[in-house]
N, CA, C and O of each residue as an XYZ file, in Angstrom:
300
protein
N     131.816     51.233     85.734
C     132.479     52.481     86.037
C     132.577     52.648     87.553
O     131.535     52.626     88.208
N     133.675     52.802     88.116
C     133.676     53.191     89.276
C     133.274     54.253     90.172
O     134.001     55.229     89.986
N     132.578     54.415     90.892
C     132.044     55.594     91.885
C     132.770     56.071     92.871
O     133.396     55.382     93.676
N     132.706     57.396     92.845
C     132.888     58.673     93.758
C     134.736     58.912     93.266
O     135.564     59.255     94.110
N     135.054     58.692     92.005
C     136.733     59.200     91.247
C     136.407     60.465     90.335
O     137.393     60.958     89.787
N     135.035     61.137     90.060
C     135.426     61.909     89.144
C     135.158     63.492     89.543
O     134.481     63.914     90.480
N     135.406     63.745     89.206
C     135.361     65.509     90.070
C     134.321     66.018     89.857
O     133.855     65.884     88.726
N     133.631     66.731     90.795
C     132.537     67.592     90.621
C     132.423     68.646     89.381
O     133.372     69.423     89.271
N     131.438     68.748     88.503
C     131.269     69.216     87.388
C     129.952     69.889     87.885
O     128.927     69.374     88.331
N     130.343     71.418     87.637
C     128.971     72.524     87.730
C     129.653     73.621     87.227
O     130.848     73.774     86.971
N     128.538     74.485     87.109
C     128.480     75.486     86.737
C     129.380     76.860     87.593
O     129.621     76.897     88.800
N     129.690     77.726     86.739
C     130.734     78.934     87.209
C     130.164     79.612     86.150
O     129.308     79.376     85.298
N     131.382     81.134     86.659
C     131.320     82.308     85.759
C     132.069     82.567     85.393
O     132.960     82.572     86.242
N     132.601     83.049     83.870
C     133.881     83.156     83.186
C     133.624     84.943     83.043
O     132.594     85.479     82.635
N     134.954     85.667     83.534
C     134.422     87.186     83.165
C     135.735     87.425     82.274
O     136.809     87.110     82.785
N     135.728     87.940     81.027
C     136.662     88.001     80.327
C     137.237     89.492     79.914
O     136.434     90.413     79.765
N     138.241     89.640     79.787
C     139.047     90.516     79.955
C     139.307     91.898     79.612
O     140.200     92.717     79.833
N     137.713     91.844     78.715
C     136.867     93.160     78.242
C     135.359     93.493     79.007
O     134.428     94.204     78.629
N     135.554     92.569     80.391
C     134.667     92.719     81.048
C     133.002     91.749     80.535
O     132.024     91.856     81.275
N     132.942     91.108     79.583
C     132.039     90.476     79.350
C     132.054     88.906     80.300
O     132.973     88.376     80.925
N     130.730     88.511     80.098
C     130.854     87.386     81.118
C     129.965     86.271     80.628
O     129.095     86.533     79.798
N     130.102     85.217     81.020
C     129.658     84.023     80.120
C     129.318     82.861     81.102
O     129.620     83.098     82.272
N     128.758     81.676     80.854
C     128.649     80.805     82.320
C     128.978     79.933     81.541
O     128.910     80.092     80.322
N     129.543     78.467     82.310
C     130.184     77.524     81.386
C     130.058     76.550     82.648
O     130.148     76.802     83.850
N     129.855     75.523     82.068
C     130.429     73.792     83.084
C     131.768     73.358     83.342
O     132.467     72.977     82.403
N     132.191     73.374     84.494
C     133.504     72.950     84.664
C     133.645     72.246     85.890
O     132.684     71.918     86.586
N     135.130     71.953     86.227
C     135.709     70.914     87.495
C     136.355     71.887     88.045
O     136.557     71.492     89.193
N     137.008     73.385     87.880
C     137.084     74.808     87.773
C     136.876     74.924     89.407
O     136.423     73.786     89.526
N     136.865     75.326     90.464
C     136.615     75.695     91.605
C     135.259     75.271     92.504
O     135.361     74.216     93.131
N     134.102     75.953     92.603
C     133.080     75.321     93.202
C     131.795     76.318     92.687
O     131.881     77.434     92.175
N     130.466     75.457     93.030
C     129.553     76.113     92.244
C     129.607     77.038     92.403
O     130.146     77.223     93.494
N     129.219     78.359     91.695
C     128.873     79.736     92.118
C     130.301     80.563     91.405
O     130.322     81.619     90.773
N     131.168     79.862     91.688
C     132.793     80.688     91.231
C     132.766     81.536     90.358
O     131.991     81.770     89.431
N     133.760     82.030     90.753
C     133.830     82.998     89.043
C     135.245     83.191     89.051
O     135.964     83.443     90.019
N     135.662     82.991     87.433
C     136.475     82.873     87.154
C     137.236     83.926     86.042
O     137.132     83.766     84.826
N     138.053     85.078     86.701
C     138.253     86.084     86.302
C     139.619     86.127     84.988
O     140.757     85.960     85.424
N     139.475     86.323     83.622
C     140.928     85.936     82.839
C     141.990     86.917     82.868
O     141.863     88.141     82.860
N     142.878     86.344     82.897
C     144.085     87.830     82.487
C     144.561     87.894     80.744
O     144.583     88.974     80.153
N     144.880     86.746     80.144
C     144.521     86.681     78.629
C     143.572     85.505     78.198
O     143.551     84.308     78.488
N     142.648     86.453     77.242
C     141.677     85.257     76.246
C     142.051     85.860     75.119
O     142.938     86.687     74.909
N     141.039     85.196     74.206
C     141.182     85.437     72.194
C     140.808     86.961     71.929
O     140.820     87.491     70.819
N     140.470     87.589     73.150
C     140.190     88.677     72.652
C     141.192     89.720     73.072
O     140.911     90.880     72.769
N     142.217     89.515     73.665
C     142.904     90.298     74.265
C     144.576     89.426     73.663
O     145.441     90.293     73.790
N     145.123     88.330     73.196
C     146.169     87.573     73.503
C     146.955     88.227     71.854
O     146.266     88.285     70.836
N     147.935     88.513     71.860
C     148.576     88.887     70.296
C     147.916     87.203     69.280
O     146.913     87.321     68.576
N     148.357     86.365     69.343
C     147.896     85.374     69.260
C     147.031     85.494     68.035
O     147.105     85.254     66.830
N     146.074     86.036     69.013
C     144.264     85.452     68.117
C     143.518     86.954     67.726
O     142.410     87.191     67.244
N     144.689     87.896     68.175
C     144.361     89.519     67.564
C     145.094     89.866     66.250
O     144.737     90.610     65.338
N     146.338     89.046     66.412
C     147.236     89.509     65.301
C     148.179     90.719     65.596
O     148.998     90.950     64.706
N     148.198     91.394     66.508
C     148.873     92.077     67.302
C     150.440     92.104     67.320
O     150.976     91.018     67.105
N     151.085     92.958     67.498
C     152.833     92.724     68.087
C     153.020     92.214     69.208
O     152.219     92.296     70.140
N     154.144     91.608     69.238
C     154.542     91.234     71.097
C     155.589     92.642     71.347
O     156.340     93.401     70.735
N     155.124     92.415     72.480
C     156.528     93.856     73.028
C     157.415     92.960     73.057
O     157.185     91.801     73.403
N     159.004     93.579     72.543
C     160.116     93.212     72.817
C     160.797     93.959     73.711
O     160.475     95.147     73.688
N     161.583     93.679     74.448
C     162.627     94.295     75.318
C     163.356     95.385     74.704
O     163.494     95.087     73.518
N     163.762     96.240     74.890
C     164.574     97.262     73.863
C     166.007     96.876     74.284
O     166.836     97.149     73.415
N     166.509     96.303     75.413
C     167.575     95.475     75.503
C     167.975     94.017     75.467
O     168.521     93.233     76.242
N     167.412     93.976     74.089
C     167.700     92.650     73.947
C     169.114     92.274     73.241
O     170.095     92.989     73.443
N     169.199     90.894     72.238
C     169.752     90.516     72.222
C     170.631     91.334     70.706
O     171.840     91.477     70.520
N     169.623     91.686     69.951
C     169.990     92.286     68.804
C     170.633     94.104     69.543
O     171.681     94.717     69.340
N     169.648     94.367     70.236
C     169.642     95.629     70.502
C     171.536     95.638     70.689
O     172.361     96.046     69.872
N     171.777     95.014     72.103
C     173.531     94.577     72.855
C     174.390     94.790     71.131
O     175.009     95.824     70.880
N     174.299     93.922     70.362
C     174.778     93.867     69.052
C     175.048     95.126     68.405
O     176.193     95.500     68.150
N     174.082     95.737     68.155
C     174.555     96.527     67.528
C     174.836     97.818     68.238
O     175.286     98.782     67.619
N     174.581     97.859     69.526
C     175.655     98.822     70.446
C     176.907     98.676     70.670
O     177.587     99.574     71.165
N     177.460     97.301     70.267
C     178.759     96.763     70.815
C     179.570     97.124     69.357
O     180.646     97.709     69.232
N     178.737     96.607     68.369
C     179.260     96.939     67.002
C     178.847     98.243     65.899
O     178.985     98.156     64.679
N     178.267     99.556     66.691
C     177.906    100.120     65.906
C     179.228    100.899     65.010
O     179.280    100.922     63.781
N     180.336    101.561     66.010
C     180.911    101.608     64.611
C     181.677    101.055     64.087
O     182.549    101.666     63.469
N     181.649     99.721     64.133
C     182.176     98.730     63.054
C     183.195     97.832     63.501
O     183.484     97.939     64.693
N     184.127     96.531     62.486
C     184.549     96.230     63.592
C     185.684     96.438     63.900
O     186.160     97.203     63.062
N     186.472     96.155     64.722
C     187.433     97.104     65.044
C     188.487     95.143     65.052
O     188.031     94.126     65.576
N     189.904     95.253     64.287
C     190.264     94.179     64.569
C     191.911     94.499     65.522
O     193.042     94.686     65.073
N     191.433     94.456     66.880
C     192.873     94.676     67.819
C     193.472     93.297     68.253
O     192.913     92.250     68.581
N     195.231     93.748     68.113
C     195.800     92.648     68.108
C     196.652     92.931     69.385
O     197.429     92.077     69.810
Protein backbone atom coordinates (compact mmCIF):
# COMPACT_ATOMS: atom_id res chain seq x y z
CA UNK A 1 0.00 0.00 0.00
CA UNK A 2 1.32 3.19 -0.71
CA UNK A 3 2.07 6.02 1.87
CA UNK A 4 1.04 9.51 2.58
CA UNK A 5 -2.31 9.20 -0.59
CA UNK A 6 -5.06 8.85 1.82
CA UNK A 7 -6.76 11.66 3.57
CA UNK A 8 -6.78 12.40 7.04
CA UNK A 9 -9.60 10.58 8.90
CA UNK A 10 -10.74 12.07 12.49
CA UNK A 11 -13.18 12.95 14.30
CA UNK A 12 -15.88 16.07 13.92
CA UNK A 13 -19.26 17.20 14.97
CA UNK A 14 -22.43 16.63 13.09
CA UNK A 15 -25.26 19.19 14.50
CA UNK A 16 -28.47 18.31 12.88
CA UNK A 17 -31.18 20.29 11.95
CA UNK A 18 -33.32 19.91 15.10
CA UNK A 19 -30.38 21.01 16.86
CA UNK A 20 -29.17 17.58 18.12
CA UNK A 21 -25.56 16.66 17.73
CA UNK A 22 -23.63 13.54 17.21
CA UNK A 23 -19.69 12.92 16.61
CA UNK A 24 -18.71 10.77 13.71
CA UNK A 25 -15.21 9.87 11.76
CA UNK A 26 -14.64 11.52 8.66
CA UNK A 27 -12.15 13.09 5.78
CA UNK A 28 -14.97 16.06 6.38
CA UNK A 29 -12.79 19.26 7.24
CA UNK A 30 -10.26 19.08 10.19
CA UNK A 31 -10.23 17.72 13.68
CA UNK A 32 -12.44 19.57 15.97
CA UNK A 33 -15.00 20.74 12.95
CA UNK A 34 -18.34 20.83 13.10
CA UNK A 35 -20.44 20.22 10.69
CA UNK A 36 -23.72 22.07 10.62
CA UNK A 37 -26.88 20.29 8.16
CA UNK A 38 -29.43 22.17 6.26
CA UNK A 39 -31.44 18.79 5.31
CA UNK A 40 -31.15 15.27 7.14
CA UNK A 41 -33.84 12.24 7.64
CA UNK A 42 -35.31 14.19 10.04
CA UNK A 43 -36.20 17.21 8.41
CA UNK A 44 -36.05 16.07 4.24
CA UNK A 45 -39.90 15.26 2.71
CA UNK A 46 -38.08 12.19 1.66
CA UNK A 47 -37.66 10.23 4.90
CA UNK A 48 -40.72 12.28 6.71
CA UNK A 49 -43.23 11.53 4.15
CA UNK A 50 -44.11 15.06 3.92
CA UNK A 51 -45.35 17.29 0.73
CA UNK A 52 -42.92 19.16 -1.46
CA UNK A 53 -44.00 22.79 -1.98
CA UNK A 54 -44.95 23.40 -5.45
CA UNK A 55 -44.82 26.69 -7.15
CA UNK A 56 -48.40 28.01 -7.49
CA UNK A 57 -47.15 29.11 -10.97
CA UNK A 58 -46.40 26.32 -12.41
CA UNK A 59 -46.88 24.44 -15.23
CA UNK A 60 -50.43 23.05 -14.64
CA UNK A 61 -51.34 26.18 -12.76
CA UNK A 62 -50.39 28.53 -16.67
CA UNK A 63 -52.92 25.71 -18.13
CA UNK A 64 -55.61 26.10 -16.70
CA UNK A 65 -55.51 29.97 -16.58
CA UNK A 66 -54.98 30.01 -20.28
CA UNK A 67 -57.84 27.47 -20.67
CA UNK A 68 -60.20 28.12 -17.99
CA UNK A 69 -63.07 29.02 -19.95
CA UNK A 70 -62.68 26.56 -22.43
CA UNK A 71 -61.49 26.23 -25.69
CA UNK A 72 -62.06 28.74 -27.82
CA UNK A 73 -61.44 27.56 -31.70
CA UNK A 74 -60.45 31.08 -33.75
CA UNK A 75 -59.93 31.02 -37.28
Amino acid sequence: MKQDIHPDYHTIKVVMTDGTTFETRSTWGSEGDTMNLEIDPKSHPAWTGGVRNVMEGGQVARFKKRFAGGLSLKK
